[in-house]
PDB file of C-alpha atoms in Angstrom:
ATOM      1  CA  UNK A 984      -0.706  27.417   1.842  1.00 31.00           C
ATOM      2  CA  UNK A 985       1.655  24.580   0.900  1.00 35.00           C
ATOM      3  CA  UNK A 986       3.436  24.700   4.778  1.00 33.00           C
ATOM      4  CA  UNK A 987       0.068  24.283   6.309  1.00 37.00           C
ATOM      5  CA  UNK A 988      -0.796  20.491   3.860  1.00 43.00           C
ATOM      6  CA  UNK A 989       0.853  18.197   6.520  1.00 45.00           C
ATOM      7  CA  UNK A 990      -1.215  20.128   9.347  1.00 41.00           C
ATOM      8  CA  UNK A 991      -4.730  19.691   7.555  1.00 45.00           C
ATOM      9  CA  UNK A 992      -3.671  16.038   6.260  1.00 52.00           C
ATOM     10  CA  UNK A 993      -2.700  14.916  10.196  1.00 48.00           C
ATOM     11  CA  UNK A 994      -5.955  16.746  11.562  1.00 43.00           C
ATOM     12  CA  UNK A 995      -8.324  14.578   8.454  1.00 53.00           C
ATOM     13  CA  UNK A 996      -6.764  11.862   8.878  1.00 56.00           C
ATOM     14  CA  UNK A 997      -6.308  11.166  12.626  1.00 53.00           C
ATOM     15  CA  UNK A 998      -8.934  13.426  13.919  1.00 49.00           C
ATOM     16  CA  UNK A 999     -11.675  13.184  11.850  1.00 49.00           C
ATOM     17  CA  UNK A1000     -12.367   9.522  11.914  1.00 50.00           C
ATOM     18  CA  UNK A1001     -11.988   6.697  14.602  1.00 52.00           C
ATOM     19  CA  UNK A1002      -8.894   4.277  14.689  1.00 56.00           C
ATOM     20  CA  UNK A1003      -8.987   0.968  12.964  1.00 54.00           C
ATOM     21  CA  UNK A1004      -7.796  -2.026  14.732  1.00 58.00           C
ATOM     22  CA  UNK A1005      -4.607  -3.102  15.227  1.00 67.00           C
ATOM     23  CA  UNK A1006      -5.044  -6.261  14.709  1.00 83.00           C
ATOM     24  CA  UNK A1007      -7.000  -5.856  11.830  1.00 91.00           C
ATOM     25  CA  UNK A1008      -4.866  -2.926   9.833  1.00 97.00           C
ATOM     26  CA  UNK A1009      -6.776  -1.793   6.765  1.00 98.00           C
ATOM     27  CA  UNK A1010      -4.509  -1.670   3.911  1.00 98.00           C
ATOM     28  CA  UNK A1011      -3.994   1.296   2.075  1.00 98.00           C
ATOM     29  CA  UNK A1012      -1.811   1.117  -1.760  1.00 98.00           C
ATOM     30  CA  UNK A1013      -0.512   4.776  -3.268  1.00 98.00           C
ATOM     31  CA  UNK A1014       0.315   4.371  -6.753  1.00 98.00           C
ATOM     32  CA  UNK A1015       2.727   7.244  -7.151  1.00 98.00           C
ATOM     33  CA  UNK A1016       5.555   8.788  -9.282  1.00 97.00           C
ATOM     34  CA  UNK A1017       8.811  11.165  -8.693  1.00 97.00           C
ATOM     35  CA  UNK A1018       7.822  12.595 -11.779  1.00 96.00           C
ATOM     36  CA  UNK A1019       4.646  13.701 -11.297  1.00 96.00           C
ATOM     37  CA  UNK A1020       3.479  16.854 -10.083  1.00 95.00           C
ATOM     38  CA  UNK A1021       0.703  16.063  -8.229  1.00 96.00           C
ATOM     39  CA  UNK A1022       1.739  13.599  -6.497  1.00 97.00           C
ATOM     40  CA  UNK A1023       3.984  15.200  -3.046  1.00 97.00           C
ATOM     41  CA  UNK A1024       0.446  15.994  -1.464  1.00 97.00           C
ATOM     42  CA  UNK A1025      -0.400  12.312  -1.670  1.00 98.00           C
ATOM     43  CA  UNK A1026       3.246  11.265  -0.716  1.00 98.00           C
ATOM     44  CA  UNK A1027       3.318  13.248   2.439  1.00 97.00           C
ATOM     45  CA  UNK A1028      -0.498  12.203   2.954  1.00 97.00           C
ATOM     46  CA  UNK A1029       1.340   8.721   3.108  1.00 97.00           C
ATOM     47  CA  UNK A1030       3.877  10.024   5.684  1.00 97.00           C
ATOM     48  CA  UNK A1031       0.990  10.354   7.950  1.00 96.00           C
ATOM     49  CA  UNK A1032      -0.441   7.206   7.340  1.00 97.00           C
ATOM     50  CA  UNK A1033       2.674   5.143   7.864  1.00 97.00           C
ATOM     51  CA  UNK A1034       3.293   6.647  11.819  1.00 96.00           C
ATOM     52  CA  UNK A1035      -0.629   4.436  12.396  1.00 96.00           C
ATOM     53  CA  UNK A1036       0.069   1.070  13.375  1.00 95.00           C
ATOM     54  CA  UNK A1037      -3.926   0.263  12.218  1.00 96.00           C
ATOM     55  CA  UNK A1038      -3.159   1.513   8.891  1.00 98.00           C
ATOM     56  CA  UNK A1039      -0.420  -1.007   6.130  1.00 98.00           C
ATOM     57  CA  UNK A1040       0.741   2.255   4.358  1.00 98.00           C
ATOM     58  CA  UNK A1041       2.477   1.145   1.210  1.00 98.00           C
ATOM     59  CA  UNK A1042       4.025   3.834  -1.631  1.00 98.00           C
ATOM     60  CA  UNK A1043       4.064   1.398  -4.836  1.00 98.00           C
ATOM     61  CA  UNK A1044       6.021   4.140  -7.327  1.00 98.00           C
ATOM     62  CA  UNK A1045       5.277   3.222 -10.947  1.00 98.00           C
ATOM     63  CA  UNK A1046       7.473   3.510 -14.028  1.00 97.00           C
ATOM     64  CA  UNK A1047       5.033   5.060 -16.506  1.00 96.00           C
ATOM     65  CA  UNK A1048       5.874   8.617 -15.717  1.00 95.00           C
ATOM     66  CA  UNK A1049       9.570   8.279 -16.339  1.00 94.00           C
ATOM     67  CA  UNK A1050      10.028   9.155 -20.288  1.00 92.00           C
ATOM     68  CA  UNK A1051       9.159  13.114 -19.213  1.00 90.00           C
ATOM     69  CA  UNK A1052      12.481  13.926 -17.838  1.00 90.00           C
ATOM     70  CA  UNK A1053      13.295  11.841 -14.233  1.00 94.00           C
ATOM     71  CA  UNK A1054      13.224   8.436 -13.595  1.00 96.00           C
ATOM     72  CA  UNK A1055      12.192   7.170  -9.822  1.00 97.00           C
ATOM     73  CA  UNK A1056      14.717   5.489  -8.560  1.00 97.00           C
ATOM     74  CA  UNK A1057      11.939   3.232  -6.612  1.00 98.00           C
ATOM     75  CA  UNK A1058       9.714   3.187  -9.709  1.00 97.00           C
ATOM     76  CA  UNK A1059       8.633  -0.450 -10.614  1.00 97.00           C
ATOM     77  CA  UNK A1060       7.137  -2.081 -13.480  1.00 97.00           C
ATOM     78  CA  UNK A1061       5.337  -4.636 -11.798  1.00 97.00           C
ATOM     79  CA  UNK A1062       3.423  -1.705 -10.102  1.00 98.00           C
ATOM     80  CA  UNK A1063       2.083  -0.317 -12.540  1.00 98.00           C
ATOM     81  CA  UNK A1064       0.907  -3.889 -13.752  1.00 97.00           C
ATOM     82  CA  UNK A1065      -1.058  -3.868 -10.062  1.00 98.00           C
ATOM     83  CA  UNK A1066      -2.333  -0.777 -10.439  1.00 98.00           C
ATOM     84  CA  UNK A1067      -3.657  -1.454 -14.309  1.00 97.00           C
ATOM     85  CA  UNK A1068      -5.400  -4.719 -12.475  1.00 97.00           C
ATOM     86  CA  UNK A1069      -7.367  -3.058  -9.942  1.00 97.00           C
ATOM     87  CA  UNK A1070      -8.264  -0.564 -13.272  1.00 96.00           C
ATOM     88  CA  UNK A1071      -9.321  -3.551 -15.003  1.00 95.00           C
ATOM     89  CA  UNK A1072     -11.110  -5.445 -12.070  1.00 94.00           C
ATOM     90  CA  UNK A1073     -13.280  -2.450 -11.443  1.00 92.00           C
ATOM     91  CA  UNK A1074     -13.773  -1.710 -15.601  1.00 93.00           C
ATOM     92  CA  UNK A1075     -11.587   1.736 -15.923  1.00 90.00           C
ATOM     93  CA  UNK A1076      -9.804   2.116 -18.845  1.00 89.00           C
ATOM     94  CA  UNK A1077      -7.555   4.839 -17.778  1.00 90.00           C
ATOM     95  CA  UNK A1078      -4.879   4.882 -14.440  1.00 94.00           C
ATOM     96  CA  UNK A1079      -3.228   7.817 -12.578  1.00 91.00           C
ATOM     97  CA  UNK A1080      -1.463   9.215 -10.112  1.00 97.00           C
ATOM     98  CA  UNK A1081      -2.007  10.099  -7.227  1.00 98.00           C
ATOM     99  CA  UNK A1082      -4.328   7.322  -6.776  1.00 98.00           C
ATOM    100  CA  UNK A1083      -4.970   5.088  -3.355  1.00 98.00           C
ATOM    101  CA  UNK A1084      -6.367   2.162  -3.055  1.00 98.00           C
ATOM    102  CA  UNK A1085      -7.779   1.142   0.371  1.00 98.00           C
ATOM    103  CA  UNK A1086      -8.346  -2.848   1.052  1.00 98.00           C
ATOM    104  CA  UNK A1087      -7.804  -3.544  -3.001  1.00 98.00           C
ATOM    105  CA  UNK A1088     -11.884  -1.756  -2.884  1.00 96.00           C
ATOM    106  CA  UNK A1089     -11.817   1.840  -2.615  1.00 97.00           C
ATOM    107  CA  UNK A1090      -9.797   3.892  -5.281  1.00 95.00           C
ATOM    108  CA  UNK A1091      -9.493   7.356  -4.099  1.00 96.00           C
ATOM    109  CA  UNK A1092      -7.478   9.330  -7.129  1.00 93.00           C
ATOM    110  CA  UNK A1093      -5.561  13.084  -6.182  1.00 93.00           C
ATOM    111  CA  UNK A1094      -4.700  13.741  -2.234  1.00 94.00           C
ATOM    112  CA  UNK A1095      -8.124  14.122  -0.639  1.00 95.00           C
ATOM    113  CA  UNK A1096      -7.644  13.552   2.795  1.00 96.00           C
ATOM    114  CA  UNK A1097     -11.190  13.310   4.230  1.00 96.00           C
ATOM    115  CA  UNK A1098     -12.306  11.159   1.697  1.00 97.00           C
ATOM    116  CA  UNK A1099      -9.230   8.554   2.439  1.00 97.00           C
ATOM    117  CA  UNK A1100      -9.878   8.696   6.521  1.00 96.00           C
ATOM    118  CA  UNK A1101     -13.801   8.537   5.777  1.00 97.00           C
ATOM    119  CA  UNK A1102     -12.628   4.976   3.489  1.00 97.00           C
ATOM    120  CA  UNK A1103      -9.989   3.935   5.926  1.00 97.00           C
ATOM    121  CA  UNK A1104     -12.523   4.042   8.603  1.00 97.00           C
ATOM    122  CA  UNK A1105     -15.568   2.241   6.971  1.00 97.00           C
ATOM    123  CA  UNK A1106     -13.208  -0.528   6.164  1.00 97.00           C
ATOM    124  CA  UNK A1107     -12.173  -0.547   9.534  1.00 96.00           C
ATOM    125  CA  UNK A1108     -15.607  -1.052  10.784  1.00 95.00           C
ATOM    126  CA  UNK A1109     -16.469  -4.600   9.122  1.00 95.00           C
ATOM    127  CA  UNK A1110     -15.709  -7.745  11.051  1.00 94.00           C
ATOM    128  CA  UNK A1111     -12.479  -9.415  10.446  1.00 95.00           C
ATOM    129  CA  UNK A1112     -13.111 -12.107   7.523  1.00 96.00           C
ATOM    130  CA  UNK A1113      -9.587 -13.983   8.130  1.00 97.00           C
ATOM    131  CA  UNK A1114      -7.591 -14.416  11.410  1.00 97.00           C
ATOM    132  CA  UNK A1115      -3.757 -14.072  10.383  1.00 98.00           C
ATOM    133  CA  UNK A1116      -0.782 -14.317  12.300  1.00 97.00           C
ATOM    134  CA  UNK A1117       2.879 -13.909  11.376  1.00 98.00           C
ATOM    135  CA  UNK A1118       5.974 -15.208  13.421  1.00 97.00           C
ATOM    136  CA  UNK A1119       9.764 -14.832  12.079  1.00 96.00           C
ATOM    137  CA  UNK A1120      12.390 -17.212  13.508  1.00 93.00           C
ATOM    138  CA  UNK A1121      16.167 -16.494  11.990  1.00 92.00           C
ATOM    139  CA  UNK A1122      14.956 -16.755   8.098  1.00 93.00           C
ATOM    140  CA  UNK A1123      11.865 -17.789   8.149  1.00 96.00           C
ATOM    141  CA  UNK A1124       8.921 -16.724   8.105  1.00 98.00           C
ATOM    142  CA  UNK A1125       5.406 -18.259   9.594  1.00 98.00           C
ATOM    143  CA  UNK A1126       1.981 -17.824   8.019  1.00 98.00           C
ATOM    144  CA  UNK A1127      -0.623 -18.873   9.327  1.00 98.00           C
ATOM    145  CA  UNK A1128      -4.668 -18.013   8.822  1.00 98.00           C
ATOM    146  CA  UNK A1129      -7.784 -19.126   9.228  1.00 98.00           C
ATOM    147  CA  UNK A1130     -10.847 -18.329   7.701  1.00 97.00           C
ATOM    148  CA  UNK A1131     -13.583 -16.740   9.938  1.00 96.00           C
ATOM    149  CA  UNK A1132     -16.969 -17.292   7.637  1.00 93.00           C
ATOM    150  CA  UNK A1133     -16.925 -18.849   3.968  1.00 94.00           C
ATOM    151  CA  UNK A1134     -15.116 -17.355   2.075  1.00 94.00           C
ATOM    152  CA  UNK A1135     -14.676 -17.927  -2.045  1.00 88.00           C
ATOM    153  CA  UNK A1136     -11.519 -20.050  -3.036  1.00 84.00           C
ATOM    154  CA  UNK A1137      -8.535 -19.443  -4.125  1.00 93.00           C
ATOM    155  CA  UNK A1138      -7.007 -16.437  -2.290  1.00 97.00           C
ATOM    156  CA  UNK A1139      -3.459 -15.411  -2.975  1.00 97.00           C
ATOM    157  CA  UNK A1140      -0.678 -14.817  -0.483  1.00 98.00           C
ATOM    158  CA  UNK A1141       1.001 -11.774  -1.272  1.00 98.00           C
ATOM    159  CA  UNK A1142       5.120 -11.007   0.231  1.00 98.00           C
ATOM    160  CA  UNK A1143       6.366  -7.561   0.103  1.00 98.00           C
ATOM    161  CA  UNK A1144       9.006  -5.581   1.950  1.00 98.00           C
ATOM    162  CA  UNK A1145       9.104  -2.292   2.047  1.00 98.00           C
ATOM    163  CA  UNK A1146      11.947   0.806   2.942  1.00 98.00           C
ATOM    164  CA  UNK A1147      10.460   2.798   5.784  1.00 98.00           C
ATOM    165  CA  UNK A1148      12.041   6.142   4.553  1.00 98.00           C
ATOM    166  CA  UNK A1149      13.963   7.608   2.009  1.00 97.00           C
ATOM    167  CA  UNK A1150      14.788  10.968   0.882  1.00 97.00           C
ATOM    168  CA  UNK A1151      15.115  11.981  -2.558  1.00 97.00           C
ATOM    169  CA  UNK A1152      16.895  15.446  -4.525  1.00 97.00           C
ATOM    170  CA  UNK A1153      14.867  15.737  -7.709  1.00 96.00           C
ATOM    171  CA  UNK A1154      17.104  17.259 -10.565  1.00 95.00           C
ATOM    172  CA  UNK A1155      14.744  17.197 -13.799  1.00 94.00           C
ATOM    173  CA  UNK A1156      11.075  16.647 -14.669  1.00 91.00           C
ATOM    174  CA  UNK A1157       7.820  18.162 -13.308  1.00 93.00           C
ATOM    175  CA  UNK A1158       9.554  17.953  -9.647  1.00 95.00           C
ATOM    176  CA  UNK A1159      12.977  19.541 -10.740  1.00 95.00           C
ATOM    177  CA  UNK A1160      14.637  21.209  -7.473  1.00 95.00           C
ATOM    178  CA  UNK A1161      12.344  19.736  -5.192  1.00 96.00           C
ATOM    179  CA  UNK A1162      14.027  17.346  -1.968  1.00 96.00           C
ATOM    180  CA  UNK A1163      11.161  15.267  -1.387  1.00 97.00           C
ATOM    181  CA  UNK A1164      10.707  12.634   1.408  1.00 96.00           C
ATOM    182  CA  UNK A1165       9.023   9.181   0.906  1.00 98.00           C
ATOM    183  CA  UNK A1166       7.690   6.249   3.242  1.00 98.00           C
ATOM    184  CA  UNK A1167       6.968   2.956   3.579  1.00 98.00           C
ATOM    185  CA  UNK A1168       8.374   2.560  -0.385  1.00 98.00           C
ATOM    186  CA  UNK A1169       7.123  -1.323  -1.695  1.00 98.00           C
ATOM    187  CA  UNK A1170      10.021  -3.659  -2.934  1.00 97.00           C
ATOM    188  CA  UNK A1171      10.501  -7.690  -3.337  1.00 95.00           C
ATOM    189  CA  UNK A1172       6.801  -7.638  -3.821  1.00 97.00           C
ATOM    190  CA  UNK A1173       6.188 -11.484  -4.831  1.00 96.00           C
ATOM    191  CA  UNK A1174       3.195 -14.142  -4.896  1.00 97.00           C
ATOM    192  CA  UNK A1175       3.950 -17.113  -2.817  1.00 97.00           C
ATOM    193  CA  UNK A1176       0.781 -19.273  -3.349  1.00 96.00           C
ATOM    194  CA  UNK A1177      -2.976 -19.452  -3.518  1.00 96.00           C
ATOM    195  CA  UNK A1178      -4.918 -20.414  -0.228  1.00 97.00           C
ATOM    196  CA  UNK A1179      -8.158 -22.589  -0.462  1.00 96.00           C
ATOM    197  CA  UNK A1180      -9.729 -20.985   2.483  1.00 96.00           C
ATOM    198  CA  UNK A1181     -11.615 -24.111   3.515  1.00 95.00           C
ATOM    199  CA  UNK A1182      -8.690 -25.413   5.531  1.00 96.00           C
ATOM    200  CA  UNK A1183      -6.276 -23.372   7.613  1.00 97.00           C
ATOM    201  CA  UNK A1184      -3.196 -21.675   5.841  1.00 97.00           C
ATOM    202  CA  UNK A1185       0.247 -22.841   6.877  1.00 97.00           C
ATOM    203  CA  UNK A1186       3.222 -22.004   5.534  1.00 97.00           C
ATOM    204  CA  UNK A1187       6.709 -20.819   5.088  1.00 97.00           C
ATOM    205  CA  UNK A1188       8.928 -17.927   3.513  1.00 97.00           C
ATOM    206  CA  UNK A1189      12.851 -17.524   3.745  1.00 95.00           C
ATOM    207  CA  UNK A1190      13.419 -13.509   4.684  1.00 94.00           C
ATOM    208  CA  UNK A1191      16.524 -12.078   4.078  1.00 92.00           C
ATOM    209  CA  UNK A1192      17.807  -9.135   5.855  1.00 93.00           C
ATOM    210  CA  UNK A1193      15.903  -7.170   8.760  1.00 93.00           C
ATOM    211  CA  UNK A1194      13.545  -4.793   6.527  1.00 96.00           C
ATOM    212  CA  UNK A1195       9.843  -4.877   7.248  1.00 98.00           C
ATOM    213  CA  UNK A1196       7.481  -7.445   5.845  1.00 98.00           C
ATOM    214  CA  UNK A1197       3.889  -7.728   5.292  1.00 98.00           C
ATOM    215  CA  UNK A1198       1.871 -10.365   3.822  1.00 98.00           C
ATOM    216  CA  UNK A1199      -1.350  -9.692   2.320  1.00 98.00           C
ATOM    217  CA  UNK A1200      -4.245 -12.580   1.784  1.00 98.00           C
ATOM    218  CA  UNK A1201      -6.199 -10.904  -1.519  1.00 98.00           C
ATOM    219  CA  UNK A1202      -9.239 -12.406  -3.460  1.00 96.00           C
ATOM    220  CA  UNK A1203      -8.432 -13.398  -6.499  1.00 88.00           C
ATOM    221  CA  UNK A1204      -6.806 -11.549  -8.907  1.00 85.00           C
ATOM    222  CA  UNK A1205      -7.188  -7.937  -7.477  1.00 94.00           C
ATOM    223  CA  UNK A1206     -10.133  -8.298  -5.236  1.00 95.00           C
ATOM    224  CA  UNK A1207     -11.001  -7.112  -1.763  1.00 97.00           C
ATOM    225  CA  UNK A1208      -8.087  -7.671   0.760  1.00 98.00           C
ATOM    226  CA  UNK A1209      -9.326 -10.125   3.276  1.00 98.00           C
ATOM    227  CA  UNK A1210      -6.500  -9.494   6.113  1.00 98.00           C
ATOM    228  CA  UNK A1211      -2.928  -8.809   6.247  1.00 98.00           C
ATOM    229  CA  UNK A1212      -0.392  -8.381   8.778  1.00 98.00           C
ATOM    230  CA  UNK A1213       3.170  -6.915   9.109  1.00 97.00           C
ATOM    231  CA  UNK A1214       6.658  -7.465  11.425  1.00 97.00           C
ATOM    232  CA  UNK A1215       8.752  -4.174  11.241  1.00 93.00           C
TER     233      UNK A1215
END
């Protein structure tokens, strides 16, 4: 049954529910670990995701799993931190992994792929909040965004660049022997401001190096993701 997962996750996911826009990609966050078990469903689930250009795919690997026997190379404390937020914003006490969470609203724990394309594509449906464009030139990077209704003040600009593939030989822990592939893996995540949406946003970033960047615009805090944009 395990060879036929990517088959059912790529029929769920880009079958079963319309597209979202392009120019409004619905973000989706995968709070993940090397060292958990359940977690390559939701990792190749991610895979999927990442090919969509109306879908932000992001694999943020968290540390918390590491004291059982293998330490992720990409795992992050600052990840967990996010993920214990959105807990917090939405009055869980507890966090795992697998869990996705789909425009900082919808938390969708284990790999269940009709419930993530049924999520990705009622986000998908509302109208675009924020207009947001992103332009590189050499080093820097352009931000700019307007606000499309009224929105609550202040939102925060979120950075982030992320590896689009890497592939991994597991050698202890829950995962031991396993070569396991990973996508779109979060790093350099950083905060570079708060936005008062009642005037337009515009602003600057030095980039280094040629990986792919997105910006996010967030409510405050770990809210609802207003827009966000990439440049691979």
């Amino acid at each position: 049954m395990k060879h036929l997962l990517p088959l059912v996750t790529a029929l769920s996911l880009a079958a079963a529910y319309p597209a979202a826009s392009q120019q409004n990609p619905v973000v989706v966050e995968l709070f993940t670990s090397q060292g958990c078990s359940s977690c390559p469903p939701a990792d190749a689930m991610l895979e999927e995701l990442a090919e969509r250009d109306d879908v932000i795919a992001l694999a943020l690997h968290v540390d918390y799993w590491d004291y059982i026997g293998w330490e992720d190379p990409f795992g992050e404390a600052a990840h967990a931190d996010r993920q214990r937020a959105y807990a917090h914003t939405a009055g869980r006490r507890s966090i795992f992994t697998p869990e996705m969470i789909v425009q900082g609203e919808t938390d969708i724990v284990g790999a269940k792929p009709m419930k993530l394309g049924k999520a990705i594509a009622e986000h998908a449906q509302r109208a675009a909040q924020v207009e947001l464009t992103l332009a590189r030139e050499g080093n820097a990077l352009r931000i700019d965004a307007t606000a499309l209704e009224n929105l609550a003040s202040p939102v925060t600009v979120h950075m982030l660049r992320y590896t689009p593939h890497r592939t991994t030989e597991i050698e202890r822990g829950e995962n031991q022997g396993k070569t396991l592939g990973y996508a779109n893996i979060v790093e350099g995540w950083e905060v570079l401001g708060s936005w008062d949406p009642a005037a337009p946003l515009s602003m600057t970033s030095v980039l280094e190096g040629d990986k792919p960047v997105v910006v996010i615009l967030q409510s405050k805090g770990t809210g609802p993701i207003l827009a966000a944009q990439r440049l691979r």
